[in-house]
Amino acid sequence: MDWFEETLHPGFHSRLGIDRVLHETKTDHQHLIIFDNEEFGRVLALDGVVQTTERDEFIYHEMLAHTPILAHGRARNVLIVGGGDGGMLEEVLKHDSVETAVQVEIDDTVVELAKQHLRMICGDAYEDPRTELVIADGVEYVNETDRRFDIIIVDSTDPIGPGEVLFGQRFYGGCKQCLADGGILVTQNGVPFVQGEELSNTMQIFKGLFAEAACYRAGVPAYIGGDMTFGWGSDTPGYADVELDTLSARFNAAGLKTDYYTPKVHKGAFALPPFIARLMDKAPD
Ligand code: AG3
């Protein structure tokens, strides 16, 4: 069997068996491969790093979509930066209360191939009338747009290659600027056991930008090395600690069917083990 080897961490590689390659190409921005694996089903990897898999995508996408939307309680306009596979878009659109979902993705090839090969992940999200797909650089978009969003979800790759700029001050500052009053920004911040700096750096920037900077976590099997952390920034304090009863009422009203997210999981996700809490407070090297 051929093997796909992920080389994200210097001393820790993982391998996934390749049953079948659906597509492999060098796009204008990155190397892309879509293949089938016995354990994870269909897999998308960019520049040698697993981005999403058929079997476990629900964990990551549910936690990055439903957690901020239900904490907010009246989100109508949502911006997704990155997320070309469409899994996040699909999850966001499950909320009937969402009127527009703008997706800004730099690499149109990822979107085109997702429509061809990753329908089990993106469904019909790209055909939904509420979807606006913008092929552009996310950093420029958030710094230039006049639009305002209740929720911004940064569904980026890791801070290497085209995704690197999505972890910097200019990008996060632009996000803050296009958040509506009472808006919430969430970000993917890597697996802190092996990528602690990613979280520390983002949290330092969030603390300077937002009244409330927090993070929450979920274990996503395809992102090896333990729990993944998600960053949380808002100028409305208290969103990171909404009462369970309120979340449950909103969850039931939204009529969501989920496989990972529940209001209790939402609450528990903000409980941080000390090693992660310390990374949140650590000044960058
Ligand atoms: N983007 C996040 C991938 C992070 C992988 N990182 C890692 N293994 N540490 C996923 C895009 C899904 N829509």
Tab-separated table of C-alpha atoms and ligand atoms in Angstrom:
chain	number	residue	atom	x	y	z
A	1	MET	CA	0.000	0.000	0.000
A	2	ASP	CA	1.062	3.590	-0.594
A	3	TRP	CA	1.212	5.832	2.451
A	4	PHE	CA	0.563	9.520	2.968
A	5	GLU	CA	2.984	10.876	5.544
A	6	GLU	CA	2.126	14.043	7.454
A	7	THR	CA	5.253	16.006	8.242
A	8	LEU	CA	3.788	18.925	10.196
A	9	HIS	CA	5.704	18.327	13.431
A	10	PRO	CA	9.504	18.086	13.359
A	11	GLY	CA	9.928	14.914	15.436
A	12	PHE	CA	6.513	13.333	15.069
A	13	HIS	CA	5.122	12.159	11.719
A	14	SER	CA	1.960	10.151	11.136
A	15	ARG	CA	0.996	7.994	8.181
A	16	LEU	CA	-2.335	7.226	6.590
A	17	GLY	CA	-2.734	4.345	4.174
A	18	ILE	CA	-3.912	5.372	0.700
A	19	ASP	CA	-6.596	3.054	-0.698
A	20	ARG	CA	-7.264	5.258	-3.726
A	21	VAL	CA	-6.173	8.695	-4.935
A	22	LEU	CA	-9.102	10.746	-6.224
A	23	HIS	CA	-7.046	13.772	-7.196
A	24	GLU	CA	-3.550	15.116	-6.733
A	25	THR	CA	-2.354	18.451	-8.053
A	26	LYS	CA	-0.253	21.509	-7.431
A	27	THR	CA	-2.699	24.439	-7.290
A	28	ASP	CA	-1.600	28.070	-7.652
A	29	HIS	CA	-1.189	28.127	-3.876
A	30	GLN	CA	-0.397	24.673	-2.536
A	31	HIS	CA	-0.043	20.938	-3.069
A	32	LEU	CA	-3.398	19.177	-2.803
A	33	ILE	CA	-4.312	15.522	-2.484
A	34	ILE	CA	-7.676	13.859	-1.969
A	35	PHE	CA	-7.592	10.157	-1.137
A	36	ASP	CA	-9.544	7.386	0.562
A	37	ASN	CA	-8.323	5.806	3.791
A	38	GLU	CA	-9.694	2.782	5.597
A	39	GLU	CA	-10.193	4.508	8.975
A	40	PHE	CA	-10.996	8.097	8.031
A	41	GLY	CA	-12.851	7.700	4.734
A	42	ARG	CA	-12.175	10.475	2.251
A	43	VAL	CA	-9.257	12.724	3.226
A	44	LEU	CA	-8.149	16.174	2.005
A	45	ALA	CA	-4.536	17.180	2.647
A	46	LEU	CA	-2.854	20.464	1.694
A	47	ASP	CA	0.918	20.893	1.614
A	48	GLY	CA	1.335	17.547	3.347
A	49	VAL	CA	-1.065	18.276	6.245
A	50	VAL	CA	-4.437	16.569	6.781
A	51	GLN	CA	-7.166	19.229	6.600
A	52	THR	CA	-10.366	17.287	6.911
A	53	THR	CA	-11.668	13.756	6.774
A	54	GLU	CA	-15.075	12.260	6.080
A	55	ARG	CA	-15.181	10.379	9.409
A	56	ASP	CA	-14.204	13.080	11.903
A	57	GLU	CA	-14.977	16.412	10.195
A	58	PHE	CA	-18.155	16.754	12.257
A	59	ILE	CA	-16.194	17.381	15.449
A	60	TYR	CA	-14.157	20.304	14.144
A	61	HIS	CA	-16.914	21.858	12.049
A	62	GLU	CA	-19.654	21.555	14.682
A	63	MET	CA	-17.443	23.033	17.394
A	64	LEU	CA	-16.266	25.999	15.319
A	65	ALA	CA	-19.732	26.756	13.919
A	66	HIS	CA	-22.302	26.048	16.647
A	67	THR	CA	-20.294	27.228	19.663
A	68	PRO	CA	-20.082	30.917	18.624
A	69	ILE	CA	-23.452	30.997	16.836
A	70	LEU	CA	-25.349	29.640	19.852
A	71	ALA	CA	-23.367	31.753	22.335
A	72	HIS	CA	-24.303	34.813	20.286
A	73	GLY	CA	-27.973	33.864	19.985
A	74	ARG	CA	-29.016	36.078	17.075
A	75	ALA	CA	-26.342	35.668	14.385
A	76	ARG	CA	-27.562	36.665	10.941
A	77	ASN	CA	-24.363	37.350	9.006
A	78	VAL	CA	-21.436	34.963	9.171
A	79	LEU	CA	-17.988	35.215	7.569
A	80	ILE	CA	-15.829	32.139	7.056
A	81	VAL	CA	-12.196	32.723	6.128
A	82	GLY	CA	-10.579	29.694	4.478
A	83	GLY	CA	-12.537	26.456	4.724
A	84	GLY	CA	-12.524	25.716	0.982
A	85	ASP	CA	-13.680	22.142	1.604
A	86	GLY	CA	-17.104	23.615	2.478
A	87	GLY	CA	-17.622	21.626	5.681
A	88	MET	CA	-17.795	24.758	7.831
A	89	LEU	CA	-20.164	26.451	5.423
A	90	GLU	CA	-22.475	23.451	5.508
A	91	GLU	CA	-22.528	23.500	9.319
A	92	VAL	CA	-23.158	27.260	9.531
A	93	LEU	CA	-26.062	27.018	7.062
A	94	LYS	CA	-27.814	24.518	9.323
A	95	HIS	CA	-28.927	27.582	11.288
A	96	ASP	CA	-32.071	28.917	9.613
A	97	SER	CA	-31.419	32.202	11.427
A	98	VAL	CA	-28.296	32.748	9.297
A	99	GLU	CA	-29.214	35.044	6.394
A	100	THR	CA	-25.841	35.273	4.665
A	101	ALA	CA	-22.691	33.215	4.874
A	102	VAL	CA	-19.759	34.828	3.105
A	103	GLN	CA	-16.853	32.499	2.471
A	104	VAL	CA	-13.497	34.029	1.559
A	105	GLU	CA	-11.135	31.377	0.246
A	106	ILE	CA	-7.836	32.089	-1.492
A	107	ASP	CA	-7.687	28.863	-3.528
A	108	ASP	CA	-10.581	28.274	-5.930
A	109	THR	CA	-9.171	24.856	-6.860
A	110	VAL	CA	-9.934	23.598	-3.343
A	111	VAL	CA	-13.566	24.671	-3.741
A	112	GLU	CA	-13.901	23.133	-7.206
A	113	LEU	CA	-12.418	19.818	-6.096
A	114	ALA	CA	-14.522	19.798	-2.913
A	115	LYS	CA	-17.628	20.064	-5.079
A	116	GLN	CA	-16.422	17.104	-7.118
A	117	HIS	CA	-14.979	14.807	-4.467
A	118	LEU	CA	-16.020	15.985	-0.988
A	119	ARG	CA	-19.808	16.140	-1.231
A	120	MET	CA	-20.042	13.998	1.900
A	121	ILE	CA	-18.412	16.940	3.689
A	122	CYS	CA	-19.795	20.042	1.954
A	123	GLY	CA	-23.192	18.719	0.853
A	124	ASP	CA	-24.979	21.381	-1.223
A	125	ALA	CA	-23.557	24.279	0.788
A	126	TYR	CA	-22.034	26.010	-2.248
A	127	GLU	CA	-25.410	25.983	-4.022
A	128	ASP	CA	-27.301	27.495	-1.044
A	129	PRO	CA	-28.751	30.921	-1.964
A	130	ARG	CA	-27.434	32.345	1.332
A	131	THR	CA	-23.835	31.510	0.345
A	132	GLU	CA	-21.550	34.157	-1.142
A	133	LEU	CA	-18.238	32.722	-2.247
A	134	VAL	CA	-15.405	35.228	-2.624
A	135	ILE	CA	-12.084	34.007	-4.012
A	136	ALA	CA	-9.648	36.402	-2.393
A	137	ASP	CA	-6.927	36.877	0.163
A	138	GLY	CA	-8.563	36.850	3.604
A	139	VAL	CA	-6.187	39.447	5.043
A	140	GLU	CA	-7.057	41.952	2.328
A	141	TYR	CA	-10.760	41.145	2.502
A	142	VAL	CA	-11.183	41.807	6.230
A	143	ASN	CA	-9.162	45.003	5.998
A	144	GLU	CA	-11.090	46.351	3.002
A	145	THR	CA	-14.709	45.253	3.291
A	146	ASP	CA	-17.498	47.521	4.536
A	147	ARG	CA	-19.585	44.478	5.486
A	148	ARG	CA	-20.109	43.689	9.166
A	149	PHE	CA	-20.482	40.164	10.558
A	150	ASP	CA	-21.959	38.761	13.758
A	151	ILE	CA	-19.644	35.764	13.644
A	152	ILE	CA	-16.266	35.331	11.947
A	153	ILE	CA	-14.882	31.801	11.723
A	154	VAL	CA	-11.261	31.411	10.686
A	155	ASP	CA	-11.025	27.938	9.184
A	156	SER	CA	-7.386	28.152	8.191
A	157	THR	CA	-4.529	25.770	7.576
A	158	ASP	CA	-1.601	25.863	9.988
A	159	PRO	CA	0.692	28.902	10.080
A	160	ILE	CA	2.877	27.673	7.224
A	161	GLY	CA	2.403	28.427	3.508
A	162	PRO	CA	-0.645	30.481	2.456
A	163	GLY	CA	-2.202	30.190	5.954
A	164	GLU	CA	0.613	31.927	7.826
A	165	VAL	CA	-0.784	35.451	7.427
A	166	LEU	CA	-4.049	34.292	9.014
A	167	PHE	CA	-2.324	34.204	12.410
A	168	GLY	CA	-0.982	37.772	12.445
A	169	GLN	CA	-1.897	41.139	13.918
A	170	ARG	CA	-2.970	42.673	10.592
A	171	PHE	CA	-5.449	39.875	9.906
A	172	TYR	CA	-6.919	39.718	13.410
A	173	GLY	CA	-7.133	43.527	13.520
A	174	GLY	CA	-9.059	43.438	10.230
A	175	CYS	CA	-11.407	40.794	11.653
A	176	LYS	CA	-12.130	42.968	14.657
A	177	GLN	CA	-12.886	45.875	12.348
A	178	CYS	CA	-15.520	43.939	10.405
A	179	LEU	CA	-17.221	42.386	13.429
A	180	ALA	CA	-20.664	43.870	14.068
A	181	ASP	CA	-21.408	45.144	17.588
A	182	GLY	CA	-21.598	42.112	19.831
A	183	GLY	CA	-19.742	39.979	17.270
A	184	ILE	CA	-17.547	36.961	18.009
A	185	LEU	CA	-14.343	35.829	16.265
A	186	VAL	CA	-13.272	32.172	16.480
A	187	THR	CA	-10.100	30.645	15.076
A	188	GLN	CA	-8.464	27.250	14.713
A	189	ASN	CA	-5.321	27.343	16.821
A	190	GLY	CA	-3.715	23.972	16.344
A	191	VAL	CA	-2.976	21.118	18.715
A	192	PRO	CA	-1.340	22.801	21.725
A	193	PHE	CA	0.602	19.753	22.923
A	194	VAL	CA	2.707	19.967	19.762
A	195	GLN	CA	1.936	23.509	18.531
A	196	GLY	CA	1.835	25.559	21.730
A	197	GLU	CA	3.260	28.661	20.110
A	198	GLU	CA	0.334	28.896	17.729
A	199	LEU	CA	-2.032	29.338	20.656
A	200	SER	CA	0.276	31.621	22.666
A	201	ASN	CA	0.818	33.973	19.740
A	202	THR	CA	-2.869	34.270	18.858
A	203	MET	CA	-3.897	34.753	22.486
A	204	GLN	CA	-1.366	37.557	22.979
A	205	ILE	CA	-2.837	39.379	19.985
A	206	PHE	CA	-6.451	38.708	21.102
A	207	LYS	CA	-5.747	40.072	24.584
A	208	GLY	CA	-4.580	43.329	23.038
A	209	LEU	CA	-7.575	43.523	20.687
A	210	PHE	CA	-10.633	42.239	22.562
A	211	ALA	CA	-12.377	42.777	25.884
A	212	GLU	CA	-12.682	38.990	26.168
A	213	ALA	CA	-10.032	36.577	24.867
A	214	ALA	CA	-10.621	32.914	25.582
A	215	CYS	CA	-10.054	29.512	24.102
A	216	TYR	CA	-11.880	26.218	24.035
A	217	ARG	CA	-11.022	22.751	22.844
A	218	ALA	CA	-12.070	19.479	21.244
A	219	GLY	CA	-10.237	16.295	20.366
A	220	VAL	CA	-10.152	15.806	16.591
A	221	PRO	CA	-8.617	12.412	15.755
A	222	ALA	CA	-7.133	13.425	12.401
A	223	TYR	CA	-5.227	16.318	14.008
A	224	ILE	CA	-2.806	14.171	15.912
A	225	GLY	CA	-1.291	15.006	19.280
A	226	GLY	CA	-4.310	15.513	21.578
A	227	ASP	CA	-6.999	18.178	21.862
A	228	MET	CA	-7.151	21.012	19.374
A	229	THR	CA	-7.730	24.547	20.656
A	230	PHE	CA	-9.952	27.231	19.186
A	231	GLY	CA	-9.397	30.929	19.867
A	232	TRP	CA	-12.267	33.211	20.937
A	233	GLY	CA	-12.294	36.991	20.827
A	234	SER	CA	-15.148	39.394	21.501
A	235	ASP	CA	-15.735	42.870	22.827
A	236	THR	CA	-18.863	41.644	24.598
A	237	PRO	CA	-17.666	39.891	27.747
A	238	GLY	CA	-19.748	36.968	28.961
A	239	TYR	CA	-20.273	35.203	25.646
A	240	ALA	CA	-17.672	32.617	26.618
A	241	ASP	CA	-19.759	31.770	29.673
A	242	VAL	CA	-23.410	31.740	28.571
A	243	GLU	CA	-25.704	29.777	30.947
A	244	LEU	CA	-26.415	26.157	30.069
A	245	ASP	CA	-30.187	26.753	30.085
A	246	THR	CA	-29.845	29.564	27.569
A	247	LEU	CA	-27.649	27.460	25.276
A	248	SER	CA	-30.057	24.515	25.548
A	249	ALA	CA	-33.045	26.674	24.670
A	250	ARG	CA	-31.218	28.061	21.609
A	251	PHE	CA	-29.958	24.626	20.575
A	252	ASN	CA	-33.482	23.162	20.741
A	253	ALA	CA	-35.003	26.132	18.948
A	254	ALA	CA	-32.429	25.760	16.134
A	255	GLY	CA	-33.477	22.102	15.740
A	256	LEU	CA	-29.899	20.990	15.160
A	257	LYS	CA	-28.941	17.344	14.816
A	258	THR	CA	-25.340	16.960	15.936
A	259	ASP	CA	-22.858	14.177	16.571
A	260	TYR	CA	-20.446	16.074	18.830
A	261	TYR	CA	-21.784	19.470	19.876
A	262	THR	CA	-24.254	19.666	22.734
A	263	PRO	CA	-24.779	22.606	25.104
A	264	LYS	CA	-22.999	20.621	27.855
A	265	VAL	CA	-20.058	19.831	25.569
A	266	HIS	CA	-19.998	23.545	24.703
A	267	LYS	CA	-19.725	24.513	28.387
A	268	GLY	CA	-17.123	21.841	29.131
A	269	ALA	CA	-14.974	22.849	26.145
A	270	PHE	CA	-14.039	26.091	27.892
A	271	ALA	CA	-12.588	24.218	30.893
A	272	LEU	CA	-8.843	24.270	30.314
A	273	PRO	CA	-6.185	21.962	31.693
A	274	PRO	CA	-3.407	24.042	33.335
A	275	PHE	CA	-0.872	23.340	30.584
A	276	ILE	CA	-3.211	24.954	28.044
A	277	ALA	CA	-4.161	27.818	30.381
A	278	ARG	CA	-0.449	28.562	30.798
A	279	LEU	CA	0.069	28.640	27.017
A	280	MET	CA	-2.725	31.220	26.808
A	281	ASP	CA	-0.813	33.492	29.147
A	282	LYS	CA	2.636	32.885	27.729
A	283	ALA	CA	4.375	35.794	26.018
A	284	PRO	CA	5.728	34.841	22.563
A	285	ASP	CA	9.443	33.872	22.481
B	1	AG3	N1	-8.254	23.370	8.909
B	1	AG3	C1	-7.490	23.056	10.098
B	1	AG3	C2	-6.449	22.005	9.890
B	1	AG3	C3	-5.481	21.996	10.999
B	1	AG3	C4	-4.566	20.849	10.905
B	1	AG3	N2	-3.626	21.001	11.897
B	1	AG3	C5	-3.062	20.021	12.589
B	1	AG3	N3	-3.187	18.791	12.221
B	1	AG3	N4	-2.407	20.334	13.634
B	1	AG3	C6	-9.187	22.417	8.542
B	1	AG3	C7	-10.058	22.808	7.411
B	1	AG3	C8	-11.338	22.082	7.532
B	1	AG3	N5	-12.414	22.789	6.979
